[in-house]
Short mmCIF file of C-alpha atoms and ligand atoms in Angstrom, two decimals:
data_model
loop_
_atom_site.label_atom_id
_atom_site.label_comp_id
_atom_site.label_asym_id
_atom_site.label_seq_id
_atom_site.Cartn_x
_atom_site.Cartn_y
_atom_site.Cartn_z
CA MET A 8 -1.93 10.38 -31.97
CA LYS A 9 -2.40 10.05 -35.73
CA LYS A 10 -2.89 6.32 -35.45
CA CYS A 11 -5.37 6.88 -32.69
CA PHE A 12 -7.32 9.41 -34.72
CA ILE A 13 -7.53 7.08 -37.69
CA SER A 14 -8.76 4.19 -35.59
CA MET A 15 -11.40 6.44 -34.06
CA LEU A 16 -12.64 7.31 -37.51
CA ALA A 17 -12.55 3.72 -38.67
CA LEU A 18 -14.48 2.45 -35.73
CA GLY A 19 -16.78 5.42 -35.72
CA LEU A 20 -16.66 5.39 -31.97
CA ALA A 21 -17.17 8.49 -29.91
CA LEU A 22 -13.96 8.00 -28.00
CA SER A 23 -12.89 10.84 -25.85
CA LEU A 24 -9.74 12.57 -27.02
CA GLY A 25 -8.35 12.00 -23.56
CA ALA A 26 -8.00 8.33 -24.28
CA CYS A 27 -5.54 9.16 -27.03
CA SER A 28 -3.78 12.03 -25.40
CA ASP A 29 -0.05 12.32 -25.13
CA ASP A 30 -0.20 13.65 -21.61
CA GLY A 31 0.97 10.51 -19.92
CA GLU A 32 -2.26 10.01 -18.00
CA ASN A 33 -2.76 6.89 -20.04
CA PRO A 34 0.82 6.00 -20.85
CA GLY A 35 0.57 5.05 -24.51
CA SER A 36 -0.35 1.52 -25.28
CA GLY A 37 2.49 0.08 -27.27
CA THR A 38 1.68 -2.16 -30.21
CA SER A 39 2.20 -5.13 -27.90
CA GLY A 40 -0.58 -3.80 -25.70
CA GLU A 41 1.83 -3.35 -22.79
CA GLU A 42 1.81 -0.15 -20.82
CA THR A 43 4.49 2.30 -21.89
CA ILE A 44 6.13 3.99 -18.95
CA THR A 45 6.41 7.78 -19.07
CA ILE A 46 9.35 9.54 -17.47
CA GLY A 47 9.25 13.25 -16.63
CA VAL A 48 12.36 15.24 -17.50
CA ALA A 49 12.42 18.80 -16.09
CA MET A 50 15.16 21.08 -17.42
CA PRO A 51 15.73 24.68 -16.28
CA THR A 52 15.93 26.73 -19.45
CA GLN A 53 16.42 26.80 -23.19
CA THR A 54 18.37 30.07 -23.13
CA SER A 55 21.56 28.11 -22.46
CA GLU A 56 22.71 25.71 -25.17
CA ARG A 57 23.85 23.07 -22.73
CA TRP A 58 20.41 22.38 -21.23
CA ILE A 59 18.91 21.88 -24.68
CA ALA A 60 21.67 19.37 -25.43
CA ASP A 61 21.11 17.69 -22.04
CA GLY A 62 17.34 17.52 -22.52
CA ASN A 63 17.64 16.03 -25.98
CA ALA A 64 20.29 13.52 -24.96
CA VAL A 65 18.24 12.27 -21.99
CA LYS A 66 15.11 12.04 -24.14
CA GLU A 67 16.85 10.09 -26.89
CA GLY A 68 18.47 7.71 -24.41
CA LEU A 69 15.19 6.95 -22.65
CA GLU A 70 13.24 6.61 -25.86
CA ALA A 71 15.82 4.16 -27.17
CA LEU A 72 14.92 1.97 -24.18
CA GLY A 73 11.24 2.17 -25.08
CA TYR A 74 10.12 4.73 -22.48
CA ARG A 75 7.93 7.68 -23.29
CA VAL A 76 9.41 11.03 -22.27
CA ASP A 77 7.72 14.21 -21.09
CA LEU A 78 10.52 16.79 -21.54
CA GLN A 79 9.84 20.27 -20.15
CA PHE A 80 11.91 23.46 -19.99
CA ALA A 81 10.95 26.16 -17.48
CA ASN A 82 12.42 29.46 -18.77
CA ASP A 83 14.43 29.78 -15.56
CA ASP A 84 11.15 30.54 -13.76
CA ILE A 85 10.65 28.71 -10.46
CA PRO A 86 6.79 28.66 -10.48
CA THR A 87 6.86 27.29 -14.04
CA GLN A 88 9.15 24.46 -12.98
CA THR A 89 7.19 23.58 -9.84
CA GLN A 90 3.99 23.55 -11.90
CA GLN A 91 5.56 21.31 -14.55
CA ILE A 92 6.70 18.86 -11.89
CA ASP A 93 3.30 18.92 -10.15
CA GLN A 94 1.74 18.03 -13.47
CA MET A 95 4.18 15.20 -14.12
CA ILE A 96 3.24 13.71 -10.75
CA THR A 97 -0.50 14.15 -11.33
CA GLN A 98 -0.18 12.52 -14.73
CA GLY A 99 1.24 9.43 -13.11
CA GLU A 100 4.71 9.61 -14.63
CA LYS A 101 6.78 6.84 -13.13
CA LEU A 102 10.12 8.55 -12.53
CA LEU A 103 11.43 12.13 -12.54
CA ILE A 104 14.76 13.46 -13.75
CA ILE A 105 15.16 17.05 -12.58
CA ALA A 106 17.73 19.79 -13.20
CA SER A 107 16.36 22.33 -10.74
CA ILE A 108 16.31 26.10 -11.13
CA ASP A 109 16.36 26.78 -7.40
CA GLY A 110 17.67 23.73 -5.57
CA THR A 111 15.64 24.56 -2.47
CA ALA A 112 12.25 25.14 -4.06
CA LEU A 113 11.01 21.61 -4.73
CA THR A 114 10.45 20.13 -1.27
CA SER A 115 6.66 19.79 -1.53
CA GLN A 116 6.78 18.43 -5.09
CA LEU A 117 9.29 15.80 -4.04
CA GLN A 118 7.13 14.83 -1.06
CA SER A 119 4.16 14.18 -3.38
CA ALA A 120 6.44 12.17 -5.66
CA ALA A 121 7.64 10.05 -2.74
CA ASP A 122 4.05 9.53 -1.56
CA LYS A 123 3.29 8.01 -4.95
CA GLY A 124 6.46 5.93 -5.04
CA ILE A 125 8.00 8.01 -7.84
CA LYS A 126 11.80 7.93 -7.80
CA VAL A 127 13.62 11.23 -8.29
CA ILE A 128 17.02 11.66 -9.93
CA ALA A 129 18.67 15.07 -9.53
CA TYR A 130 20.37 15.95 -12.80
CA ASP A 131 23.63 17.94 -12.50
CA ARG A 132 22.16 20.23 -9.82
CA LEU A 133 21.54 18.85 -6.33
CA ILE A 134 18.02 19.31 -4.97
CA ARG A 135 18.34 20.47 -1.38
CA ASN A 136 16.32 20.21 1.83
CA SER A 137 14.48 17.04 0.88
CA ALA A 138 14.80 13.40 1.92
CA ASN A 139 13.09 12.46 -1.33
CA VAL A 140 16.02 12.84 -3.72
CA ASP A 141 16.98 9.28 -4.55
CA PHE A 142 20.07 9.72 -6.71
CA TYR A 143 22.29 12.45 -8.12
CA VAL A 144 24.19 12.39 -11.43
CA THR A 145 26.74 15.13 -11.95
CA PHE A 146 30.40 15.93 -12.51
CA ASP A 147 33.04 16.44 -9.87
CA ASN A 148 32.01 20.01 -9.17
CA TYR A 149 34.82 20.90 -6.77
CA LYS A 150 37.29 19.74 -9.43
CA VAL A 151 35.55 21.99 -11.97
CA GLY A 152 36.42 24.98 -9.79
CA VAL A 153 40.02 23.79 -9.40
CA ALA A 154 40.28 23.39 -13.18
CA GLN A 155 38.87 26.88 -13.76
CA ALA A 156 41.40 28.44 -11.41
CA ASN A 157 44.19 26.40 -13.00
CA ALA A 158 43.11 27.64 -16.43
CA LEU A 159 43.33 31.22 -15.16
CA LEU A 160 46.80 30.62 -13.68
CA TYR A 161 47.97 28.91 -16.87
CA GLY A 162 46.57 31.75 -18.99
CA LEU A 163 48.55 34.24 -16.91
CA GLY A 164 51.74 32.21 -17.43
CA LEU A 165 52.06 31.31 -13.74
CA THR A 166 51.67 27.53 -14.04
CA ASP A 167 51.86 24.76 -16.58
CA LYS A 168 48.70 23.06 -17.77
CA ALA A 169 48.83 20.54 -14.92
CA GLY A 170 48.79 23.34 -12.38
CA ALA A 171 52.49 23.16 -11.37
CA LYS A 172 54.18 26.50 -10.70
CA LYS A 173 56.50 27.52 -13.52
CA ALA A 174 60.14 28.17 -12.65
CA ASP A 175 60.20 31.26 -14.88
CA ALA A 176 56.76 32.49 -13.80
CA PRO A 177 56.31 36.28 -13.96
CA ALA A 178 56.30 37.97 -10.55
CA GLY A 179 53.10 39.92 -11.14
CA PRO A 180 51.19 41.32 -9.42
CA PHE A 181 48.28 40.62 -11.73
CA ASN A 182 44.90 42.24 -11.19
CA ILE A 183 42.05 39.78 -11.46
CA GLU A 184 38.31 39.72 -10.74
CA ILE A 185 36.20 36.82 -9.57
CA PHE A 186 32.70 35.77 -10.68
CA ALA A 187 30.56 32.97 -9.24
CA GLY A 188 27.33 31.30 -10.34
CA SER A 189 23.78 31.50 -9.05
CA PRO A 190 23.46 31.59 -5.25
CA ASP A 191 20.47 29.21 -5.37
CA ASP A 192 22.47 26.55 -7.23
CA ASN A 193 24.44 24.21 -4.98
CA ASN A 194 27.05 23.74 -7.73
CA ALA A 195 27.98 27.41 -7.69
CA VAL A 196 29.45 27.03 -4.20
CA PHE A 197 31.47 23.94 -5.17
CA PHE A 198 32.93 25.73 -8.21
CA PHE A 199 33.75 28.79 -6.12
CA ASP A 200 35.36 26.78 -3.31
CA GLY A 201 37.47 24.72 -5.71
CA ALA A 202 38.65 27.86 -7.49
CA MET A 203 39.33 29.96 -4.39
CA ASP A 204 41.26 27.15 -2.65
CA THR A 205 43.46 26.96 -5.75
CA LEU A 206 43.97 30.72 -6.10
CA LYS A 207 44.54 31.30 -2.37
CA PRO A 208 48.33 30.80 -2.31
CA TYR A 209 48.69 33.29 -5.18
CA LEU A 210 46.37 35.80 -3.50
CA ASP A 211 48.18 35.37 -0.17
CA ALA A 212 51.56 35.90 -1.87
CA GLY A 213 50.29 39.03 -3.63
CA THR A 214 50.96 37.55 -7.09
CA LEU A 215 47.24 37.95 -7.76
CA VAL A 216 45.26 40.95 -6.55
CA VAL A 217 41.47 41.27 -6.63
CA LYS A 218 41.55 45.01 -7.05
CA SER A 219 37.84 45.52 -6.31
CA GLY A 220 38.30 43.67 -3.01
CA GLN A 221 35.21 41.58 -3.86
CA THR A 222 36.12 38.02 -2.93
CA ASP A 223 33.12 36.80 -0.92
CA PHE A 224 30.71 34.43 -2.64
CA GLU A 225 27.77 36.77 -1.94
CA GLN A 226 29.58 39.68 -3.59
CA VAL A 227 30.55 37.85 -6.77
CA ALA A 228 27.57 35.51 -7.36
CA ILE A 229 25.44 36.12 -10.45
CA MET A 230 21.75 35.28 -9.97
CA ARG A 231 20.45 32.64 -12.44
CA TRP A 232 23.87 32.55 -14.13
CA SER A 233 22.70 35.54 -16.18
CA GLN A 234 24.84 36.76 -19.08
CA GLU A 235 23.34 40.25 -18.78
CA GLY A 236 23.88 40.26 -15.01
CA ALA A 237 27.55 39.37 -15.54
CA GLN A 238 28.01 42.04 -18.20
CA LYS A 239 26.50 44.65 -15.89
CA ARG A 240 28.71 43.64 -12.94
CA MET A 241 31.83 43.72 -15.14
CA GLU A 242 30.89 47.16 -16.51
CA ASP A 243 30.35 48.41 -12.96
CA LEU A 244 33.73 47.02 -11.90
CA LEU A 245 35.45 48.73 -14.82
CA SER A 246 34.03 52.11 -13.83
CA SER A 247 34.47 51.70 -10.07
CA THR A 248 37.92 50.08 -10.04
CA TYR A 249 39.71 50.21 -13.40
CA SER A 250 39.19 53.87 -14.48
CA GLY A 251 36.77 52.68 -17.14
CA GLY A 252 39.35 50.24 -18.51
CA LYS A 253 42.47 52.41 -18.40
CA ASP A 254 43.91 50.39 -15.51
CA ALA A 255 45.34 46.94 -16.07
CA LEU A 256 43.15 43.88 -15.63
CA ALA A 257 44.89 40.60 -16.43
CA GLY A 258 42.21 37.98 -15.92
CA VAL A 259 38.70 37.13 -14.85
CA LEU A 260 37.61 33.87 -13.23
CA SER A 261 34.28 32.96 -14.77
CA PRO A 262 32.33 29.82 -13.78
CA PHE A 263 30.09 29.46 -16.88
CA ASP A 264 30.32 30.26 -20.59
CA GLY A 265 27.19 32.45 -20.54
CA ILE A 266 28.73 34.57 -17.75
CA SER A 267 32.01 34.63 -19.71
CA ARG A 268 30.25 36.02 -22.78
CA GLY A 269 28.75 38.81 -20.67
CA ILE A 270 32.15 39.61 -19.16
CA ILE A 271 33.84 39.60 -22.58
CA THR A 272 31.20 41.94 -24.03
CA ALA A 273 31.92 44.39 -21.20
CA LEU A 274 35.70 44.11 -21.56
CA GLN A 275 36.16 44.32 -25.33
CA PRO A 276 35.55 48.06 -25.84
CA ALA A 277 38.22 48.84 -23.22
CA TYR A 278 40.83 46.12 -23.74
CA GLY A 279 40.53 44.83 -27.32
CA THR A 280 38.73 42.16 -29.26
CA THR A 281 41.08 39.22 -28.69
CA MET A 282 43.65 38.14 -26.11
CA ALA A 283 46.34 39.07 -28.65
CA ASP A 284 44.89 42.61 -28.65
CA GLY A 285 45.06 42.80 -24.84
CA LEU A 286 41.74 41.26 -23.78
CA PRO A 287 42.14 39.74 -20.27
CA ILE A 288 42.16 35.96 -19.76
CA VAL A 289 38.57 34.76 -19.22
CA THR A 290 37.73 31.19 -18.15
CA GLY A 291 34.41 29.36 -18.60
CA GLN A 292 32.43 26.13 -18.32
CA ASP A 293 30.16 23.89 -20.41
CA ALA A 294 31.82 24.11 -23.83
CA GLU A 295 28.80 25.91 -25.27
CA VAL A 296 29.30 26.16 -29.00
CA SER A 297 29.26 29.97 -29.13
CA SER A 298 32.01 30.07 -26.51
CA VAL A 299 34.01 27.32 -28.21
CA LYS A 300 34.02 29.61 -31.26
CA LEU A 301 35.34 32.43 -29.03
CA ILE A 302 38.12 30.13 -27.81
CA ASN A 303 38.90 29.14 -31.39
CA ASP A 304 39.05 32.84 -32.31
CA GLY A 305 41.44 33.71 -29.44
CA VAL A 306 38.81 35.66 -27.47
CA GLN A 307 37.99 33.40 -24.48
CA SER A 308 40.91 31.50 -23.00
CA SER A 309 39.29 28.21 -21.92
CA THR A 310 36.21 26.33 -20.92
CA ILE A 311 35.47 23.17 -18.95
CA PHE A 312 33.96 20.40 -21.04
CA LYS A 313 31.25 18.44 -19.27
CA ASP A 314 30.12 15.89 -21.81
CA THR A 315 26.33 16.08 -21.71
CA ARG A 316 26.16 12.76 -23.58
CA LYS A 317 27.88 11.00 -20.66
CA LEU A 318 25.73 12.75 -18.06
CA ALA A 319 22.56 11.86 -19.94
CA ASP A 320 23.78 8.25 -20.18
CA GLN A 321 24.24 8.08 -16.42
CA ALA A 322 20.76 9.50 -15.82
CA VAL A 323 19.29 6.95 -18.22
CA THR A 324 21.23 4.09 -16.57
CA ALA A 325 20.00 5.15 -13.12
CA ALA A 326 16.42 5.46 -14.38
CA LYS A 327 16.58 2.01 -15.93
CA ALA A 328 17.84 0.51 -12.67
CA TYR A 329 15.03 2.06 -10.61
CA LEU A 330 12.36 1.01 -13.07
CA ALA A 331 13.67 -2.55 -12.89
CA GLY A 332 13.34 -2.41 -9.11
CA ALA A 333 17.10 -2.18 -8.53
CA GLU A 334 19.39 0.50 -7.07
CA PRO A 335 21.67 2.47 -9.42
CA THR A 336 25.40 2.27 -8.82
CA ALA A 337 26.90 5.27 -7.04
CA ASN A 338 30.59 6.14 -7.11
CA ASN A 339 30.32 8.76 -4.38
CA THR A 340 28.36 8.45 -1.15
CA ASP A 341 29.90 11.14 1.03
CA THR A 342 30.12 14.49 -0.75
CA TYR A 343 26.62 15.68 -1.58
CA ASP A 344 24.76 16.41 1.63
CA ASN A 345 21.56 18.18 0.64
CA GLY A 346 20.79 19.44 4.13
CA VAL A 347 18.70 16.39 5.05
CA LYS A 348 20.76 13.47 3.81
CA VAL A 349 23.81 12.58 1.79
CA VAL A 350 22.53 11.75 -1.68
CA PRO A 351 24.19 8.80 -3.41
CA SER A 352 25.85 10.20 -6.50
CA TYR A 353 27.56 9.30 -9.71
CA LEU A 354 30.29 11.83 -10.53
CA LEU A 355 31.81 12.13 -13.99
CA GLU A 356 35.22 13.48 -14.95
CA ILE A 357 35.75 16.81 -16.71
CA ASP A 358 38.25 18.17 -19.24
CA THR A 359 39.69 21.65 -19.67
CA VAL A 360 39.53 22.92 -23.24
CA TYR A 361 42.02 25.43 -24.65
CA LYS A 362 42.15 26.24 -28.35
CA GLU A 363 44.38 23.24 -29.14
CA ASP A 364 41.97 20.86 -27.40
CA ILE A 365 38.94 21.76 -29.50
CA LYS A 366 39.77 19.26 -32.22
CA PRO A 367 40.74 16.22 -30.13
CA LEU A 368 38.11 16.67 -27.42
CA LEU A 369 35.13 18.22 -29.14
CA ILE A 370 35.36 17.61 -32.87
CA ASP A 371 36.97 14.16 -33.01
CA SER A 372 34.49 12.89 -30.40
CA GLY A 373 31.59 14.08 -32.55
CA TYR A 374 30.34 16.61 -29.97
CA PHE A 375 30.53 19.40 -32.58
CA THR A 376 31.51 19.49 -36.22
CA GLU A 377 34.29 21.76 -37.40
CA ALA A 378 31.71 23.86 -39.24
CA GLU A 379 29.65 24.30 -36.05
CA VAL A 380 32.72 25.52 -34.14
CA GLU A 381 33.54 27.96 -36.92
CA ALA A 382 29.98 29.25 -37.05
CA GLY A 383 29.43 29.23 -33.26
CA VAL A 384 26.05 27.54 -33.63
CA THR A 385 24.90 23.95 -33.85
CA SER A 386 23.11 22.86 -36.97
C1 LIG B 403 25.23 24.68 -13.21
C2 LIG B 403 25.99 23.68 -14.02
C3 LIG B 403 26.97 24.40 -14.90
C4 LIG B 403 26.28 25.46 -15.72
C5 LIG B 403 25.39 26.33 -14.88
C6 LIG B 403 24.56 27.30 -15.69
O1 LIG B 403 24.34 24.04 -12.39
O2 LIG B 403 26.67 22.77 -13.18
O3 LIG B 403 27.60 23.46 -15.73
O4 LIG B 403 25.53 24.83 -16.75
O5 LIG B 403 24.54 25.55 -14.09
O6 LIG B 403 23.66 26.66 -16.53
#
């Protein structure tokens, strides 16, 4: 932009600003004079740390390959996201990487993209009801749910870390409550199914009891993965089912660190600040830095680490393949049916993080520094 402005002055030409704009309409002329390709990256929100990390990692990876990137966040607002994507298409961006807010709300945008030959990569969240999703990069979402349930069972002393039943396991019964993610996010169902399949034998045997009786996905789902929504539901459960916190609650299955923070805020006044004080076991997902601090401080029991650097890498690799006229490599072609077709996918592995795993998994790999974990914020 600056360069452009200077050359305008030097030449004294009445160039229109549009010719120098950064809007992708005229993908920037590189110094070589070749067209620079612009890629649209649509992320759901900046209120969750992980999506900021994802957005930045994808941007850096694409820029390192010489592409220009139009990175947009949509404040978890569906019309904002559809408008951003419409604009990316109008501006002639050559490929779209999308982490949708509502996986069912983008059918018409994706049709326009397909009409213009723009490839679409769904990022972590499957886009549903459209034939025009070309590729999907994500983690093994069913396994995430299994790992969350295993972390709850391990926290309660019922299993070892690998999920095997302990010989000296306490008989229980343990009261637990279940939370699920946003009903408009395909992943939420995978997490829930993986977790409930794993908890089922313990629920059937009466070792675990969901005292509220709320075990259906519709009853336990938290719209937009909202921290406040989770806090409110937990507070309501405490008053309706646990005599305001006087009755025992041993654990809460939570599918996402933001939801876990809401649950913990509701529980602390009744049960104590840390697990050592009597706070129930609370699981999580995403290794958000503020929750990693809570794990380090003995407040939250665990989280699931989904390395956003690896996910971003996969998205960048797939984008590069498409832009070279090739097909990206999938490692799963049968799991992710979006209602119209099975979308070829690349699934990454996950890790469960307890306090003792913070150093080897998160600090030694350079994901966070020790100081960031202690502070609970990234610098
Ligand atoms: C899901 C994602 C989770 C979590 C959640 C809330 O789609 O798979 O890892 O980030 O959204 O943002």
